[in-house]
Tab-separated table of C-alpha atoms in Angstrom:
chain	number	residue	atom	x	y	z
A	1	MET	CA	-57.145	70.991	-171.089
A	2	THR	CA	-55.123	72.856	-173.701
A	3	ASP	CA	-56.252	73.415	-177.290
A	4	SER	CA	-53.114	71.649	-178.543
A	5	LYS	CA	-53.628	68.103	-179.818
A	6	ILE	CA	-50.742	65.676	-179.348
A	7	LEU	CA	-50.575	62.463	-181.370
A	8	ILE	CA	-48.490	59.509	-180.149
A	9	VAL	CA	-47.395	57.023	-182.814
A	10	ASP	CA	-46.001	53.763	-181.409
A	11	ASP	CA	-46.770	50.090	-181.993
A	12	GLU	CA	-46.238	49.299	-178.289
A	13	LEU	CA	-49.594	49.769	-176.564
A	14	ASP	CA	-48.063	50.055	-173.072
A	15	ILE	CA	-45.795	52.902	-174.196
A	16	CYS	CA	-48.747	54.733	-175.752
A	17	LYS	CA	-50.857	54.449	-172.607
A	18	GLN	CA	-47.955	55.553	-170.421
A	19	LEU	CA	-47.354	58.661	-172.543
A	20	VAL	CA	-51.050	59.537	-172.704
A	21	GLY	CA	-51.256	59.268	-168.909
A	22	VAL	CA	-48.248	61.545	-168.310
A	23	LEU	CA	-49.486	64.134	-170.795
A	24	GLU	CA	-53.114	64.155	-169.635
A	25	ASP	CA	-51.967	64.597	-166.024
A	26	LYS	CA	-50.436	67.899	-167.171
A	27	GLY	CA	-53.588	68.980	-168.994
A	28	PHE	CA	-52.630	68.029	-172.547
A	29	ASP	CA	-55.036	66.513	-175.074
A	30	ALA	CA	-53.275	63.317	-176.200
A	31	SER	CA	-54.290	60.315	-178.306
A	32	TYR	CA	-52.401	57.471	-179.961
A	33	VAL	CA	-52.219	55.295	-183.058
A	34	ALA	CA	-50.027	52.301	-183.890
A	35	SER	CA	-49.165	52.723	-187.572
A	36	SER	CA	-48.034	55.134	-190.271
A	37	GLU	CA	-51.276	54.597	-192.172
A	38	GLU	CA	-53.387	55.759	-189.205
A	39	THR	CA	-51.055	58.714	-188.671
A	40	LEU	CA	-51.424	60.023	-192.206
A	41	GLU	CA	-55.182	59.489	-192.113
A	42	ILE	CA	-55.549	61.495	-188.886
A	43	LEU	CA	-53.513	64.367	-190.345
A	44	LYS	CA	-56.149	64.684	-193.074
A	45	LYS	CA	-58.979	65.026	-190.536
A	46	GLU	CA	-57.550	66.727	-187.448
A	47	ASN	CA	-55.345	69.679	-186.553
A	48	ILE	CA	-52.384	68.102	-184.795
A	49	SER	CA	-49.980	70.359	-182.858
A	50	LEU	CA	-47.283	67.808	-181.965
A	51	ILE	CA	-46.358	64.215	-182.827
A	52	LEU	CA	-44.408	61.791	-180.635
A	53	LEU	CA	-43.138	59.226	-183.143
A	54	ASP	CA	-41.374	55.920	-182.524
A	55	ILE	CA	-38.234	55.618	-184.658
A	56	TRP	CA	-38.731	51.961	-185.588
A	57	LEU	CA	-42.527	51.606	-185.740
A	58	ASN	CA	-42.685	47.869	-186.458
A	59	ASN	CA	-45.652	46.213	-188.159
A	60	SER	CA	-46.376	49.341	-190.181
A	61	LYS	CA	-46.270	50.183	-193.877
A	62	LEU	CA	-43.700	52.919	-193.202
A	63	ASP	CA	-41.087	52.906	-190.448
A	64	GLY	CA	-40.531	55.910	-188.177
A	65	PHE	CA	-38.042	57.639	-190.480
A	66	GLN	CA	-40.267	57.226	-193.524
A	67	THR	CA	-43.297	58.451	-191.575
A	68	LEU	CA	-41.274	61.452	-190.389
A	69	GLU	CA	-40.356	62.383	-193.963
A	70	LYS	CA	-43.971	62.008	-195.080
A	71	VAL	CA	-45.318	64.216	-192.275
A	72	VAL	CA	-42.703	66.907	-192.993
A	73	GLN	CA	-43.811	66.906	-196.635
A	74	ILE	CA	-47.467	67.313	-195.620
A	75	ASP	CA	-46.962	69.997	-192.952
A	76	ASN	CA	-43.468	70.999	-191.866
A	77	SER	CA	-44.836	73.270	-189.135
A	78	ILE	CA	-45.825	70.280	-186.945
A	79	PRO	CA	-42.981	69.545	-184.506
A	80	ILE	CA	-42.079	65.861	-184.233
A	81	ILE	CA	-40.322	64.384	-181.208
A	82	MET	CA	-38.778	61.023	-182.077
A	83	ILE	CA	-38.886	58.193	-179.538
A	84	SER	CA	-35.609	56.267	-179.568
A	85	GLY	CA	-34.119	53.356	-177.674
A	86	HIS	CA	-31.671	54.103	-174.876
A	87	GLY	CA	-28.244	55.231	-176.098
A	88	ASN	CA	-29.238	55.298	-179.760
A	89	ILE	CA	-27.671	58.742	-180.301
A	90	GLU	CA	-26.653	58.304	-183.940
A	91	THR	CA	-30.182	57.347	-184.937
A	92	ALA	CA	-31.554	60.359	-183.074
A	93	VAL	CA	-29.134	62.693	-184.874
A	94	ASN	CA	-30.260	61.297	-188.227
A	95	SER	CA	-33.896	61.923	-187.346
A	96	ILE	CA	-33.156	65.579	-186.572
A	97	LYS	CA	-31.365	65.924	-189.904
A	98	LYS	CA	-34.510	64.584	-191.574
A	99	GLY	CA	-36.685	67.226	-189.932
A	100	ALA	CA	-37.535	66.049	-186.405
A	101	TYR	CA	-37.794	68.775	-183.772
A	102	ASP	CA	-36.220	66.730	-180.965
A	103	PHE	CA	-35.925	63.213	-179.589
A	104	ILE	CA	-36.429	61.463	-176.274
A	105	GLU	CA	-35.019	58.152	-175.082
A	106	LYS	CA	-36.713	55.186	-173.479
A	107	PRO	CA	-37.256	54.778	-170.568
A	108	PHE	CA	-38.876	58.199	-170.264
A	109	ASP	CA	-38.058	60.872	-167.709
A	110	SER	CA	-41.495	62.460	-167.170
A	111	GLU	CA	-40.162	65.932	-166.330
A	112	LEU	CA	-37.877	65.972	-169.355
A	113	LEU	CA	-40.725	64.754	-171.562
A	114	ILE	CA	-43.026	67.566	-170.410
A	115	PHE	CA	-40.224	70.120	-170.858
A	116	LYS	CA	-39.621	68.991	-174.450
A	117	VAL	CA	-43.348	68.892	-175.211
A	118	LYS	CA	-43.857	72.449	-173.928
A	119	LYS	CA	-40.901	73.770	-175.945
A	120	ALA	CA	-42.144	72.010	-179.078
A	121	LEU	CA	-45.658	73.429	-178.675
A	122	GLU	CA	-44.261	76.927	-178.135
A	123	ASN	CA	-42.336	76.514	-181.371
A	124	PHE	CA	-45.475	75.287	-183.161
A	125	LYS	CA	-47.567	78.241	-181.957
A	126	LEU	CA	-44.874	80.688	-183.034
A	127	LYS	CA	-44.723	79.208	-186.539
A	128	LYS	CA	-48.518	79.281	-186.840
A	129	LYS	CA	-48.557	82.912	-185.742
A	130	ILE	CA	-46.003	83.749	-188.423
A	131	GLN	CA	-48.113	81.945	-191.016
A	132	GLN	CA	-51.283	83.768	-189.917
A	133	ILE	CA	-49.774	87.220	-190.325
A	134	GLY	CA	-48.321	86.124	-193.646
A	135	LYS	CA	-44.875	87.320	-192.678
A	136	LYS	CA	-46.120	90.830	-193.502
A	137	ASN	CA	-44.201	91.747	-196.607
A	138	TYR	CA	-43.610	95.334	-195.606
A	139	VAL	CA	-41.768	94.215	-192.469
A	140	SER	CA	-40.070	91.003	-193.516
A	141	LYS	CA	-39.082	92.084	-197.008
A	142	ILE	CA	-35.479	93.110	-197.616
A	143	VAL	CA	-35.621	96.519	-199.256
A	144	ALA	CA	-33.466	96.372	-202.374
A	145	ASN	CA	-34.065	99.257	-204.764
A	146	SER	CA	-30.380	100.169	-204.871
A	147	VAL	CA	-28.005	98.276	-207.168
A	148	SER	CA	-25.783	97.230	-204.258
A	149	MET	CA	-28.670	95.679	-202.307
A	150	LYS	CA	-30.061	93.927	-205.383
A	151	LYS	CA	-26.747	92.085	-205.643
A	152	ILE	CA	-26.904	91.194	-201.943
A	153	LEU	CA	-30.477	89.943	-202.352
A	154	GLU	CA	-29.410	87.643	-205.177
A	155	SER	CA	-26.634	86.235	-202.988
A	156	ILE	CA	-29.093	85.673	-200.134
A	157	LYS	CA	-31.522	83.790	-202.395
A	158	LYS	CA	-28.739	81.490	-203.574
A	159	ILE	CA	-27.109	80.842	-200.207
A	160	SER	CA	-30.291	80.483	-198.089
A	161	LYS	CA	-31.132	76.999	-199.350
A	162	THR	CA	-27.597	75.686	-198.736
A	163	GLU	CA	-26.074	74.605	-195.430
A	164	SER	CA	-23.065	76.936	-195.789
A	165	SER	CA	-21.936	79.003	-192.818
A	166	ILE	CA	-22.210	82.727	-193.526
A	167	LEU	CA	-20.261	85.770	-192.337
A	168	LEU	CA	-22.120	89.079	-192.618
A	169	PHE	CA	-19.856	92.115	-192.608
A	170	GLY	CA	-21.126	95.673	-192.223
A	171	ASP	CA	-21.097	98.810	-190.111
A	172	VAL	CA	-23.091	99.031	-186.883
A	173	GLY	CA	-26.802	99.543	-187.509
A	174	MET	CA	-26.810	98.364	-191.136
A	175	GLY	CA	-29.195	95.435	-190.607
A	176	LYS	CA	-26.921	92.409	-190.232
A	177	THR	CA	-29.280	90.740	-187.736
A	178	PHE	CA	-32.287	91.401	-189.977
A	179	VAL	CA	-30.501	89.899	-192.993
A	180	ALA	CA	-29.493	86.846	-190.922
A	181	LYS	CA	-33.139	86.292	-189.933
A	182	GLN	CA	-34.199	86.575	-193.569
A	183	ILE	CA	-31.630	83.940	-194.557
A	184	HIS	CA	-32.990	81.629	-191.847
A	185	ASP	CA	-36.615	82.223	-192.903
A	186	LYS	CA	-35.798	81.355	-196.512
A	187	SER	CA	-33.754	78.271	-195.583
A	188	ASN	CA	-34.814	74.654	-195.132
A	189	ARG	CA	-34.466	75.271	-191.378
A	190	HIS	CA	-37.149	77.977	-191.299
A	191	TYR	CA	-39.486	75.842	-189.152
A	192	LYS	CA	-36.824	75.578	-186.427
A	193	ASN	CA	-35.606	78.201	-183.964
A	194	PHE	CA	-33.449	81.211	-184.786
A	195	ARG	CA	-31.375	82.598	-181.920
A	196	VAL	CA	-29.047	85.588	-181.667
A	197	VAL	CA	-25.992	85.298	-179.418
A	198	ASP	CA	-23.776	88.328	-178.744
A	199	CYS	CA	-20.125	87.292	-178.401
A	200	LYS	CA	-19.235	90.680	-176.928
A	201	THR	CA	-19.129	89.784	-173.243
A	202	SER	CA	-16.740	90.063	-170.330
A	203	ASN	CA	-18.346	87.195	-168.401
A	204	ILE	CA	-17.119	84.142	-170.325
A	205	GLU	CA	-18.387	81.664	-167.719
A	206	LYS	CA	-21.939	83.021	-167.857
A	207	PHE	CA	-21.812	83.093	-171.664
A	208	GLU	CA	-20.681	79.467	-171.723
A	209	ILE	CA	-23.557	78.351	-169.474
A	210	GLU	CA	-26.088	80.272	-171.596
A	211	LEU	CA	-24.841	78.432	-174.670
A	212	PHE	CA	-24.275	74.914	-173.377
A	213	GLY	CA	-26.668	74.702	-170.434
A	214	ASN	CA	-25.744	73.364	-167.028
A	215	GLU	CA	-26.201	70.164	-165.029
A	216	VAL	CA	-25.795	70.603	-161.286
A	217	ASN	CA	-26.427	66.919	-160.718
A	218	GLN	CA	-28.291	64.074	-162.363
A	219	VAL	CA	-31.650	65.512	-161.292
A	220	THR	CA	-31.262	69.276	-161.771
A	221	GLU	CA	-30.560	70.534	-165.269
A	222	PHE	CA	-30.693	73.938	-166.954
A	223	PRO	CA	-31.091	73.810	-170.740
A	224	GLY	CA	-28.992	76.207	-172.805
A	225	ILE	CA	-29.298	77.787	-176.224
A	226	PHE	CA	-27.928	74.650	-177.887
A	227	ASP	CA	-30.887	72.717	-176.417
A	228	GLU	CA	-33.309	75.140	-178.050
A	229	ILE	CA	-31.563	75.581	-181.374
A	230	ASN	CA	-31.249	71.975	-182.541
A	231	GLY	CA	-32.057	71.914	-186.241
A	232	GLY	CA	-32.184	75.707	-186.405
A	233	THR	CA	-29.846	78.639	-186.899
A	234	ILE	CA	-27.582	80.590	-184.539
A	235	LEU	CA	-26.395	84.103	-185.298
A	236	PHE	CA	-23.153	84.888	-183.483
A	237	LYS	CA	-23.050	88.698	-183.312
A	238	ASN	CA	-19.599	90.303	-183.001
A	239	PHE	CA	-18.106	86.962	-183.967
A	240	ASP	CA	-14.584	88.391	-184.020
A	241	LEU	CA	-14.881	88.895	-180.232
A	242	ILE	CA	-15.752	85.287	-179.353
A	243	SER	CA	-13.444	83.896	-176.657
A	244	LYS	CA	-10.716	81.381	-177.486
A	245	LYS	CA	-12.272	78.913	-175.034
A	246	ILE	CA	-15.646	78.991	-176.790
A	247	GLN	CA	-13.890	78.794	-180.176
A	248	GLY	CA	-12.304	75.491	-179.147
A	249	LYS	CA	-15.610	74.048	-177.942
A	250	LEU	CA	-17.411	75.249	-181.051
A	251	LEU	CA	-14.847	73.571	-183.291
A	252	ARG	CA	-15.348	70.296	-181.418
A	253	ILE	CA	-19.123	70.538	-181.832
A	254	LEU	CA	-18.788	71.120	-185.562
A	255	GLU	CA	-16.505	68.099	-185.901
A	256	GLU	CA	-18.393	65.663	-183.656
A	257	LYS	CA	-22.001	66.904	-184.052
A	258	LYS	CA	-22.550	66.646	-180.304
A	259	TYR	CA	-21.931	68.668	-177.163
A	260	PHE	CA	-21.908	68.368	-173.384
A	261	ARG	CA	-23.682	70.590	-170.905
A	262	ILE	CA	-21.466	72.253	-168.323
A	263	GLY	CA	-21.016	69.620	-165.612
A	264	GLY	CA	-22.657	66.948	-167.753
A	265	TYR	CA	-21.267	63.639	-168.967
A	266	LYS	CA	-23.910	62.694	-171.506
A	267	PRO	CA	-23.203	63.636	-175.152
A	268	ARG	CA	-26.094	65.474	-176.775
A	269	PRO	CA	-26.557	65.344	-180.550
A	270	ILE	CA	-26.862	68.676	-182.290
A	271	ASN	CA	-27.268	70.011	-185.781
A	272	PHE	CA	-27.469	73.718	-186.535
A	273	ARG	CA	-26.401	76.361	-189.018
A	274	ILE	CA	-24.005	79.146	-188.100
A	275	ILE	CA	-24.366	82.713	-189.298
A	276	ALA	CA	-21.798	85.145	-187.923
A	277	SER	CA	-21.770	88.928	-188.094
A	278	SER	CA	-18.987	91.414	-187.541
A	279	LYS	CA	-18.034	95.011	-188.210
A	280	THR	CA	-14.501	93.692	-188.857
A	281	ASN	CA	-13.988	92.252	-192.327
A	282	LEU	CA	-12.815	88.705	-192.905
A	283	SER	CA	-9.299	89.563	-194.093
A	284	LYS	CA	-8.676	91.614	-190.949
A	285	ILE	CA	-10.077	88.843	-188.737
A	286	LYS	CA	-7.585	86.475	-190.340
A	287	SER	CA	-4.605	88.847	-190.241
A	288	GLU	CA	-5.189	89.762	-186.592
A	289	LYS	CA	-5.716	86.081	-185.729
A	290	LYS	CA	-8.868	86.851	-183.760
A	291	ILE	CA	-10.350	83.494	-184.733
A	292	ARG	CA	-8.541	80.148	-184.806
A	293	LEU	CA	-7.530	79.230	-188.334
A	294	ASP	CA	-8.802	75.658	-187.929
A	295	LEU	CA	-12.213	77.008	-186.881
A	296	LEU	CA	-12.313	79.405	-189.842
A	297	LYS	CA	-11.340	76.557	-192.137
A	298	LYS	CA	-14.076	74.336	-190.695
A	299	LEU	CA	-16.702	77.056	-191.033
A	300	ASP	CA	-15.554	77.943	-194.575
A	301	PHE	CA	-17.676	81.102	-194.549
A	302	PHE	CA	-19.693	82.389	-197.462
A	303	TYR	CA	-18.912	86.093	-197.167
A	304	ILE	CA	-21.537	88.845	-197.563
A	305	SER	CA	-20.508	92.491	-197.210
A	306	LEU	CA	-23.485	94.789	-196.608
A	307	PRO	CA	-23.300	98.149	-198.419
A	308	SER	CA	-22.898	101.418	-196.535
A	309	ILE	CA	-25.798	103.831	-196.134
A	310	SER	CA	-24.378	106.105	-198.855
A	311	GLU	CA	-24.836	103.246	-201.345
A	312	ARG	CA	-28.501	102.773	-200.418
A	313	VAL	CA	-30.074	106.186	-200.978
A	314	LYS	CA	-32.737	104.603	-203.234
A	315	ASP	CA	-33.843	102.404	-200.306
A	316	PHE	CA	-34.624	105.314	-197.964
A	317	SER	CA	-38.280	105.908	-198.812
A	318	ASP	CA	-39.288	102.235	-198.509
A	319	LEU	CA	-37.395	101.850	-195.231
A	320	VAL	CA	-39.042	104.957	-193.786
A	321	GLU	CA	-42.435	103.547	-194.813
A	322	ILE	CA	-41.628	100.313	-192.968
A	323	PHE	CA	-40.628	102.248	-189.832
A	324	LEU	CA	-43.866	104.276	-189.956
A	325	ILE	CA	-45.989	101.129	-190.282
A	326	GLU	CA	-44.190	99.501	-187.342
A	327	LEU	CA	-44.766	102.607	-185.201
A	328	ASN	CA	-48.458	102.562	-186.080
A	329	GLU	CA	-48.656	98.894	-185.075
A	330	ASN	CA	-47.016	99.798	-181.759
A	331	GLY	CA	-49.726	102.293	-180.841
A	332	TYR	CA	-48.772	105.560	-182.539
A	333	ARG	CA	-51.079	107.441	-184.890
A	334	LYS	CA	-50.654	106.535	-188.536
A	335	LYS	CA	-48.359	109.102	-190.147
A	336	SER	CA	-46.953	109.686	-193.610
A	337	PHE	CA	-43.992	111.741	-194.811
A	338	SER	CA	-44.309	114.113	-197.750
A	339	GLY	CA	-41.962	113.697	-200.706
A	340	ASN	CA	-39.839	116.679	-199.695
A	341	VAL	CA	-39.326	115.144	-196.235
A	342	LEU	CA	-38.075	111.898	-197.781
A	343	ASP	CA	-35.731	113.832	-200.083
A	344	PHE	CA	-34.475	115.848	-197.134
A	345	LEU	CA	-33.774	112.750	-195.021
A	346	SER	CA	-32.032	110.895	-197.845
A	347	ASN	CA	-29.620	113.817	-198.289
A	348	LEU	CA	-28.726	114.195	-194.607
A	349	ASN	CA	-25.017	113.580	-194.068
A	350	ASN	CA	-25.618	113.168	-190.314
A	351	ILE	CA	-27.332	109.786	-190.695
A	352	LYS	CA	-24.655	107.114	-190.331
A	353	ASN	CA	-26.760	103.937	-190.387
A	354	PHE	CA	-30.316	102.648	-190.610
A	355	SER	CA	-30.665	102.176	-186.855
A	356	GLN	CA	-30.123	105.911	-186.512
A	357	LEU	CA	-32.598	106.613	-189.326
A	358	LYS	CA	-35.190	104.480	-187.547
A	359	LYS	CA	-34.600	106.327	-184.286
A	360	LEU	CA	-34.976	109.668	-186.096
A	361	VAL	CA	-38.287	108.581	-187.650
A	362	GLU	CA	-39.522	107.454	-184.209
A	363	TRP	CA	-38.433	110.783	-182.711
A	364	ILE	CA	-40.308	112.779	-185.367
A	365	VAL	CA	-43.502	110.725	-184.969
A	366	ILE	CA	-43.410	110.977	-181.167
A	367	MET	CA	-42.883	114.734	-181.240
A	368	LEU	CA	-45.613	115.306	-183.834
A	369	GLU	CA	-48.092	112.805	-182.411
A	370	GLU	CA	-50.864	115.403	-182.111
A	371	GLU	CA	-50.192	117.165	-185.407
A	372	LYS	CA	-51.698	116.421	-188.826
A	373	ASP	CA	-51.141	112.967	-190.279
A	374	GLU	CA	-48.984	114.031	-193.247
A	375	ILE	CA	-45.686	115.379	-191.982
A	376	ASP	CA	-44.086	118.059	-194.169
A	377	LEU	CA	-40.638	119.606	-194.259
A	378	VAL	CA	-41.525	122.729	-192.256
A	379	MET	CA	-42.649	120.540	-189.356
A	380	ILE	CA	-39.473	118.478	-189.079
A	381	LYS	CA	-36.525	120.771	-189.812
A	382	GLU	CA	-36.212	121.994	-186.239
A	383	LEU	CA	-36.775	118.499	-184.860
A	384	VAL	CA	-33.931	117.150	-186.972
A	385	LYS	CA	-31.617	119.893	-185.682
A	386	VAL	CA	-32.463	118.931	-182.110
A	387	PHE	CA	-31.935	115.252	-182.851
A	388	PHE	CA	-28.419	115.825	-184.140
A	389	ASP	CA	-27.487	118.482	-181.580
A	390	GLU	CA	-24.790	116.631	-179.617
A	391	LYS	CA	-25.236	118.901	-176.590
A	392	ASN	CA	-28.849	117.850	-176.214
A	393	ASN	CA	-28.759	114.421	-177.838
A	394	GLN	CA	-28.372	112.625	-174.510
A	395	PHE	CA	-32.106	112.755	-173.815
A	396	ILE	CA	-32.826	111.188	-177.192
A	397	ASP	CA	-30.292	108.403	-176.717
A	398	ASN	CA	-31.149	107.918	-173.045
A	399	ASN	CA	-31.948	104.210	-172.641
A	400	GLU	CA	-33.932	104.924	-169.469
A	401	HIS	CA	-36.793	105.893	-171.773
A	402	MET	CA	-36.776	102.342	-173.108
A	403	ASP	CA	-37.743	100.966	-169.695
A	404	CYS	CA	-40.873	103.140	-169.481
A	405	THR	CA	-44.348	102.507	-170.759
A	406	LEU	CA	-45.070	103.900	-174.228
A	407	LYS	CA	-47.082	106.760	-172.694
A	408	GLU	CA	-44.317	107.631	-170.210
A	409	ALA	CA	-41.602	107.511	-172.881
A	410	ARG	CA	-43.600	109.856	-175.114
A	411	GLU	CA	-44.150	112.302	-172.249
A	412	ASN	CA	-40.457	112.246	-171.317
A	413	PHE	CA	-39.427	112.957	-174.897
A	414	GLU	CA	-41.964	115.763	-175.271
A	415	LYS	CA	-41.056	117.431	-171.996
A	416	ASP	CA	-37.322	117.406	-172.733
A	417	TYR	CA	-37.947	118.695	-176.224
A	418	LEU	CA	-40.230	121.552	-175.172
A	419	GLU	CA	-37.975	122.654	-172.309
A	420	TYR	CA	-35.009	122.678	-174.679
A	421	ASN	CA	-36.812	124.850	-177.227
A	422	LEU	CA	-38.188	127.234	-174.603
A	423	SER	CA	-34.639	127.927	-173.552
A	424	LYS	CA	-33.354	128.062	-177.139
A	425	TYR	CA	-35.894	130.717	-178.191
A	426	ASN	CA	-35.618	132.667	-174.957
A	427	PHE	CA	-39.242	131.888	-173.989
A	428	ASN	CA	-40.563	133.612	-177.126
A	429	ILE	CA	-43.733	131.601	-177.669
A	430	SER	CA	-44.436	132.981	-181.157
A	431	LYS	CA	-40.967	132.223	-182.459
A	432	MET	CA	-40.908	128.787	-180.832
A	433	SER	CA	-44.365	127.978	-182.207
A	434	SER	CA	-43.282	128.892	-185.725
A	435	LYS	CA	-40.002	126.988	-185.578
A	436	ILE	CA	-41.344	123.708	-184.178
A	437	GLY	CA	-44.462	123.736	-186.366
A	438	MET	CA	-47.023	123.839	-183.537
A	439	GLU	CA	-49.942	126.264	-183.301
A	440	ARG	CA	-49.566	128.762	-180.413
A	441	THR	CA	-52.727	127.884	-178.497
A	442	ALA	CA	-51.895	124.174	-178.776
A	443	LEU	CA	-48.394	124.926	-177.506
A	444	TYR	CA	-49.776	126.849	-174.510
A	445	ARG	CA	-52.043	123.918	-173.655
A	446	LYS	CA	-49.188	121.448	-173.997
A	447	LEU	CA	-46.898	123.449	-171.668
A	448	LYS	CA	-49.661	123.684	-169.077
A	449	LEU	CA	-50.612	120.023	-169.412
A	450	MET	CA	-46.989	118.887	-168.944
A	451	LYS	CA	-46.510	121.302	-166.012
A	452	ILE	CA	-43.528	122.955	-167.664
A	453	ASN	CA	-42.470	126.206	-166.013
A	454	ASN	CA	-43.535	128.882	-168.486
A	455	THR	CA	-42.816	131.913	-166.319
A	456	GLY	CA	-41.498	134.732	-168.476
A	457	LEU	CA	-43.175	133.698	-171.708
A	458	LYS	CA	-43.053	136.376	-174.384
A	459	GLU	CA	-45.220	136.910	-177.406
């Protein structure tokens, strides 16, 4: 049995028993009640993970819709799957607008029921996990010490609670995806899914199936992103690159509030919010006609332009602190940067975006893993030179390291770095030790430990 409690609310006893039987066969803990009054009473006493709620709920003080609204007010983290009569699509759409997670039609398809239940419980566990960690302020907070970001933050606060579509414009690596997630988390859809879809693809057919899902026949079906996102938010990255074919289908969805799986004939109700991001500004998107004008008109974007890195110098120290905390949580020793290091980094012209700044911070921490916990300027100057040395930068940017374990990635970085500096300082161990900020005996041990050829070392 699972530790998730499922409550069925239906005034038809046969339906309740049927659902309990199907769910218990799959190991779920399920019980049932017949009225809104019993439902609300149980919520006071028990921790319920999922509710299957009949839309009509006859012979009850509140009908299904009213019960739904009441439950959402009490605890909007509990997913609710509405039970509707066959073909009652409009009613199902309305229930999702009112806060339901999903719906299922009578008569039930057992496999589809279990699929929806599992997805709903996954969603519930994720939301509870987020609540338990308190959305750690140092990670989820948008850093806004600079004037430009304070203005952006005000815009985000205002627009989050609306249903407006949003276009985020900014250079690569400036946090468009992070901002989109913050908008979702602050919106009335925060208890639903948030998905990121990259429109930059050469395989349009595969992209279409990922979005819409696929039905090979009446028995075999493959849910898509639209199945998962109902009631939530989709971020379309590189929106200006979305194919004309998908643009047409997206426009139809926005107009009709329903979609069809690839190969399917059954309309599926859907309600979601669109956030788009692009490194091309809106006026250029319009002038180059990259997006259909009717689609742009339908979306009616609220436009947010993220400031460049040069406008956010005051945000550097807080962002670096966030990166250091995240690295510590991922298994690295807790490190801190001295004030002169932060000043040095904030004045580097080489840093083009915050993704690059994050990678630089990771690089410094990895290289100085065994050194003292407070990192000072002497320790990092040579590391920064190596990081921005284009001739040797390929081992830093090498994505193969990302497929290794943390231990392997660290060893790969260290070995490349030490071999590079051995060559750079002509195997002069004293000079190399001084420049990279590592004590000589520790450096000897490290070279031996990593089996780096140290033939010809000079004092």
